[in-house]
């Protein structure tokens, strides 16, 4: 039985009763994305009847927090420690001689848009985009594989171009080196992966300098199984759905975008590297993986940031949990619960949280009796535990996220921390939340009102 990549994920989703199947014809231009967006990208859907193609599309795979935990076999309580442990203790992966990914190898007449149902998502998008593609390159100095999700604009024929963020200096440095030598950079784009592979990819190589394949193996508790590519010196998951092999063309940039992205805006257009696809490997009856561009699809990125904020704050005060919210694009907003022991813990936690990364913009520190995943509970803390003249920390004119429009417009970002913790000492009784003895937590409402809808 397969345990890795997309088909294993789909079996698991089926087991959990979480896989929707759409057999009605959908147009990959706009219509498919509109169906995914209807459920806020929280419901995995297999589209079996994609107009103009004989290939199904699987969308909204990794946008739901609880489902993500279920797919990874972690709990809300243990996940931060499991992720930190995997980063601290990477494990060996395994290179196997063959795998289903090699069932079909195409080296001629490659036309990406003709071969794959690549969706177009928004009105002003420059065209169709591969949005879930995992770009693999090998670090020329260390020999380690470097993987990260990058979007690719389909330009026609076998040419696609990648968006490489300014915050990926490791890849950018490698591209610069190749440009200086006028040498192509071998690369591969993987589609049809699982939640573990995606999570491992979201670890920043600037921060850790790790081989993400080894982090993946630690996260999944078994070696990630890889095969050698057909035409380039790279390894890719043996059970993936498809792999586009080729190279980044040296000294050739093309304007990528516009593209309706993460925060719902079109973002800046800029020249970006161009990839020539020379070989396509795919499984029999391949399934095309699509990540509709929206905030939920960045959940994996937020899950890693939660571990980073947690370790930064935990270093200073007794941090309990972190929610990097979907509303803040899984990167701009953090809600952190702490077990406050001393006056000053709240402000100290703000320092730790804002120092954890360049993207984070607004953080709220709350006590453990606040549910950081419930906006209404957090609002209660803001409404009843904050005095603006005392509890706000602002840092004007810092650097922020290139995915945040007000930062891009201004070039700088103000950071804000709100200490929404209650005071310690004699006044603390004013903040005790009233409870119903024996009935806190989940009430089995069906016992009282059989069949009632929640
Ligand atoms: C759905 C999704 C789409 C993404 N798209 C891009 C992208 O187009 N370009 C990019 O540079 N990063 C993108 N990212 C973020 C990178 O994958 C992520 O920051 C990664 O950790 C970068 O790795 P690095 O620090 O090793 O370069 C995306 C992440 C997700 C989850």
PDB file of C-alpha atoms and ligand atoms in Angstrom, residues 131 146 148-151 163-165 167-168 198 201-206 212 297-298 301, ligand 1:
ATOM      1  CA  UNK A 131       0.262  27.258  -8.529  1.00  0.00           C
ATOM      2  CA  UNK A 146      16.431  22.612  -2.202  1.00  0.00           C
ATOM      3  CA  UNK A 148      10.023  25.288  -2.345  1.00  0.00           C
ATOM      4  CA  UNK A 149       6.590  25.925  -3.814  1.00  0.00           C
ATOM      5  CA  UNK A 150       6.844  28.527  -6.567  1.00  0.00           C
ATOM      6  CA  UNK A 151       4.150  29.532  -8.980  1.00  0.00           C
ATOM      7  CA  UNK A 163       8.197  33.601  -9.323  1.00  0.00           C
ATOM      8  CA  UNK A 164      11.201  33.560  -7.000  1.00  0.00           C
ATOM      9  CA  UNK A 165      10.605  35.717  -3.939  1.00  0.00           C
ATOM     10  CA  UNK A 167      13.245  36.238   0.527  1.00  0.00           C
ATOM     11  CA  UNK A 168      14.788  33.151  -1.067  1.00  0.00           C
ATOM     12  CA  UNK A 198       4.592  20.526   1.534  1.00  0.00           C
ATOM     13  CA  UNK A 201       9.234  22.679   1.802  1.00  0.00           C
ATOM     14  CA  UNK A 202       8.034  25.675   3.803  1.00  0.00           C
ATOM     15  CA  UNK A 203      11.036  25.689   6.094  1.00  0.00           C
ATOM     16  CA  UNK A 204      13.132  28.713   5.235  1.00  0.00           C
ATOM     17  CA  UNK A 205      16.575  27.773   3.973  1.00  0.00           C
ATOM     18  CA  UNK A 206      17.883  31.198   4.952  1.00  0.00           C
ATOM     19  CA  UNK A 212      14.437  19.755   3.355  1.00  0.00           C
ATOM     20  CA  UNK A 297      -3.490  27.530   0.513  1.00  0.00           C
ATOM     21  CA  UNK A 298      -0.642  29.122   2.470  1.00  0.00           C
ATOM     22  CA  UNK A 301       3.666  28.254   5.457  1.00  0.00           C
TER      23      UNK A 301
HETATM   24  C1  LIG B   1       0.729  27.646  -2.009  1.00  0.00           C
HETATM   25  C2  LIG B   1       2.046  28.355  -1.918  1.00  0.00           C
HETATM   26  C3  LIG B   1       2.509  29.129  -2.984  1.00  0.00           C
HETATM   27  C4  LIG B   1       3.751  29.758  -2.929  1.00  0.00           C
HETATM   28  N1  LIG B   1       4.185  30.471  -4.019  1.00  0.00           N
HETATM   29  C5  LIG B   1       5.434  31.008  -4.007  1.00  0.00           C
HETATM   30  C6  LIG B   1       5.959  31.642  -5.186  1.00  0.00           C
HETATM   31  O1  LIG B   1       5.301  31.734  -6.216  1.00  0.00           O
HETATM   32  N2  LIG B   1       7.243  32.136  -5.130  1.00  0.00           N
HETATM   33  C7  LIG B   1       8.010  32.057  -3.998  1.00  0.00           C
HETATM   34  O2  LIG B   1       9.164  32.488  -4.024  1.00  0.00           O
HETATM   35  N3  LIG B   1       7.529  31.480  -2.867  1.00  0.00           N
HETATM   36  C8  LIG B   1       6.268  30.943  -2.851  1.00  0.00           C
HETATM   37  N4  LIG B   1       5.783  30.325  -1.724  1.00  0.00           N
HETATM   38  C9  LIG B   1       6.577  30.375  -0.482  1.00  0.00           C
HETATM   39  C10 LIG B   1       7.770  29.453  -0.498  1.00  0.00           C
HETATM   40  O3  LIG B   1       7.410  28.183  -0.954  1.00  0.00           O
HETATM   41  C11 LIG B   1       8.327  29.340   0.934  1.00  0.00           C
HETATM   42  O4  LIG B   1       8.579  30.622   1.439  1.00  0.00           O
HETATM   43  C12 LIG B   1       9.565  28.517   1.037  1.00  0.00           C
HETATM   44  O5  LIG B   1       9.838  28.296   2.393  1.00  0.00           O
HETATM   45  C13 LIG B   1      10.778  29.206   0.440  1.00  0.00           C
HETATM   46  O6  LIG B   1      11.866  28.356   0.641  1.00  0.00           O
HETATM   47  P1  LIG B   1      13.359  28.915   0.761  1.00  0.00           P
HETATM   48  O7  LIG B   1      13.401  29.822   1.957  1.00  0.00           O
HETATM   49  O8  LIG B   1      14.145  27.681   0.967  1.00  0.00           O
HETATM   50  O9  LIG B   1      13.673  29.612  -0.512  1.00  0.00           O
HETATM   51  C14 LIG B   1       4.546  29.657  -1.761  1.00  0.00           C
HETATM   52  C15 LIG B   1       4.092  28.892  -0.684  1.00  0.00           C
HETATM   53  C16 LIG B   1       2.864  28.245  -0.754  1.00  0.00           C
HETATM   54  C17 LIG B   1       2.419  27.398   0.410  1.00  0.00           C
END
